[in-house]
Amino acid sequence: DSGVTQTPKHLITATGQRVTLRCSPRSGDLSVYWYQQSLDQGLQFLIQYYNGEERAKGNILERFSAQQFPDLHSELNLSSLELGDSALYFCASSGGTIADTQYFGPGTRLTVL
Amino acid sequence: EDKVVQSPLSLVVHEGDTVTLNCSYEVTNFRSLLWYKQEKKAPTFLFMLTSSGIEKKSGRLSSILDKKELFSILNITATQTGDSAVYLCAVETSGSRLTFGEGTQLTVNP
């Protein structure tokens, strides 16, 4: 158990819908990262927040957005969902300093029908 | 564009064998290289390497980084069926973003 929690574990929805994935980092960690893992693209970095502010952006679509709240939990919002958005979405957390290890949560499996 | 390449993509061995997994990278602003093990769920951290030539060891697993030749290896000795997993190599660059390789699927047969 990494100490990172994610909810829900599974999510099934229809195309065009909007969903919110939630992540609570390990106690004391200030940084939260979101990753998408699909069968054809492997693990892809989406976005990072540090202490409430966006720090780095990866291959995140404009239909996706994220935020980190004062209590340091984070939410990833996915809208206008497409079939290709079906994937495992991981959240990871770290202390936020350089070369700090990222610990992964159990993931949310999103299925878009 | 940052790139991480792992080889082989797939490996099947018998219990007791020793395996070597490879990871090469081409990135800008290298900070560290990490190895993760993924068994149908979240990746679990194995090693973080930041300096060349210094071996990191944990039980039967060990890893080393060569920053001049831009690669790392992960060795597993006396493999067990419980070592069966996907082993992911990731390179951390500026902004703490991780770029992952495709992974090596290791299967250890009894």
Coordinates of N, CA and C in Angstrom, one line a residue, chain A residues 33 35 37 43 45 48 55-59 88 90 96-106, chain B residues 31-32 34 36 38 40-45 48 50 88 92 94-102:
Chain A
Y33 N 0.6 14.0 -9.2 CA 0.8 13.8 -10.6 C -0.4 12.9 -11.1
Y35 N -1.5 10.4 -14.4 CA -1.0 9.6 -15.5 C -2.1 8.8 -16.1
Q37 N -2.8 5.4 -18.5 CA -2.2 4.2 -19.0 C -3.2 3.4 -19.9
L43 N 2.2 4.2 -20.2 CA 2.0 5.2 -19.2 C 2.4 6.6 -19.7
F45 N 2.4 10.8 -18.9 CA 2.2 11.8 -17.9 C 1.2 12.9 -18.4
Q48 N 1.0 17.8 -13.4 CA 1.5 17.8 -12.0 C 1.0 19.1 -11.3
R55 N 2.3 22.8 -12.0 CA 3.7 22.9 -12.1 C 4.2 22.4 -13.5
A56 N 3.6 21.3 -14.0 CA 4.1 20.8 -15.3 C 2.9 20.2 -16.0
K57 N 3.0 20.3 -17.3 CA 1.9 19.8 -18.1 C 2.5 18.8 -19.1
G58 N 1.8 17.7 -19.3 CA 2.3 16.7 -20.3 C 1.3 16.6 -21.4
N59 N 1.0 15.4 -21.8 CA 0.1 15.1 -22.9 C -1.4 15.2 -22.5
L88 N -6.6 3.3 -17.7 CA -6.4 3.3 -16.3 C -5.8 4.7 -16.0
F90 N -3.9 6.9 -13.2 CA -3.2 6.8 -12.0 C -2.9 8.2 -11.4
G96 N 7.8 16.5 -3.6 CA 7.9 17.6 -4.5 C 9.2 18.2 -4.7
T97 N 10.2 17.7 -4.0 CA 11.6 18.2 -4.2 C 12.2 17.4 -5.4
I98 N 13.3 18.0 -5.9 CA 14.0 17.4 -7.0 C 14.4 15.9 -6.7
A99 N 14.2 15.0 -7.7 CA 14.5 13.6 -7.6 C 13.8 12.9 -6.4
D100 N 12.6 13.4 -6.1 CA 11.8 12.8 -5.1 C 11.0 11.6 -5.7
T101 N 11.0 10.5 -5.0 CA 10.3 9.3 -5.5 C 8.8 9.6 -5.6
Q102 N 8.2 9.2 -6.7 CA 6.7 9.2 -6.9 C 6.1 7.9 -6.5
Y103 N 5.1 7.9 -5.7 CA 4.4 6.7 -5.3 C 3.0 6.7 -5.9
F104 N 2.7 5.6 -6.5 CA 1.4 5.5 -7.2 C 0.2 5.0 -6.4
G105 N -0.9 5.6 -6.7 CA -2.2 5.1 -6.2 C -2.6 3.8 -7.0
P106 N -3.7 3.2 -6.5 CA -4.2 2.0 -7.2 C -4.8 2.2 -8.5
Chain B
R31 N 17.1 14.2 -14.6 CA 17.2 14.3 -13.1 C 17.5 13.0 -12.5
S32 N 16.7 12.0 -12.9 CA 16.9 10.7 -12.3 C 16.3 9.6 -13.1
L34 N 14.2 5.9 -12.8 CA 13.5 5.1 -11.8 C 13.1 3.7 -12.4
Y36 N 10.2 0.7 -11.8 CA 9.0 0.3 -11.2 C 8.6 -1.2 -11.6
Q38 N 5.2 -3.5 -12.1 CA 3.8 -3.4 -12.2 C 3.2 -4.8 -12.4
K40 N -0.3 -5.9 -12.7 CA -1.8 -5.7 -13.0 C -2.4 -4.7 -12.1
K41 N -1.7 -3.9 -11.4 CA -2.2 -2.8 -10.6 C -1.2 -1.6 -10.7
A42 N -1.1 -0.9 -9.6 CA -0.3 0.3 -9.7 C 1.2 0.0 -9.7
P43 N 2.0 0.8 -10.4 CA 3.4 0.5 -10.4 C 3.9 0.7 -8.9
T44 N 4.8 -0.2 -8.5 CA 5.5 0.0 -7.2 C 6.9 0.3 -7.4
F45 N 7.4 1.2 -6.6 CA 8.8 1.7 -6.7 C 9.8 0.6 -6.4
M48 N 15.6 4.3 -7.5 CA 15.9 5.6 -8.1 C 17.4 5.7 -8.2
T50 N 20.5 8.3 -9.6 CA 20.8 9.6 -10.0 C 22.3 9.8 -10.4
L88 N 9.0 -1.4 -15.4 CA 8.9 -0.1 -16.1 C 10.1 0.7 -15.7
E92 N 13.1 10.9 -15.0 CA 12.5 12.1 -14.5 C 13.3 13.3 -15.1
S94 N 13.0 17.8 -16.0 CA 12.7 19.0 -15.2 C 11.2 19.1 -15.1
G95 N 10.7 19.7 -14.0 CA 9.3 19.7 -13.7 C 8.8 18.5 -13.1
S96 N 9.8 17.6 -12.7 CA 9.5 16.3 -12.1 C 8.6 15.4 -12.9
R97 N 8.5 15.6 -14.2 CA 7.7 14.7 -15.0 C 8.4 13.5 -15.3
L98 N 7.7 12.4 -15.4 CA 8.3 11.1 -15.7 C 7.9 10.7 -17.1
T99 N 8.9 10.2 -17.9 CA 8.6 9.6 -19.2 C 8.9 8.2 -19.0
F100 N 8.0 7.3 -19.3 CA 8.1 5.9 -19.2 C 8.4 5.2 -20.5
G101 N 9.2 4.1 -20.3 CA 9.4 3.2 -21.4 C 8.2 2.3 -21.6
E102 N 8.2 1.4 -22.6 CA 7.0 0.5 -22.9 C 6.9 -0.6 -21.8

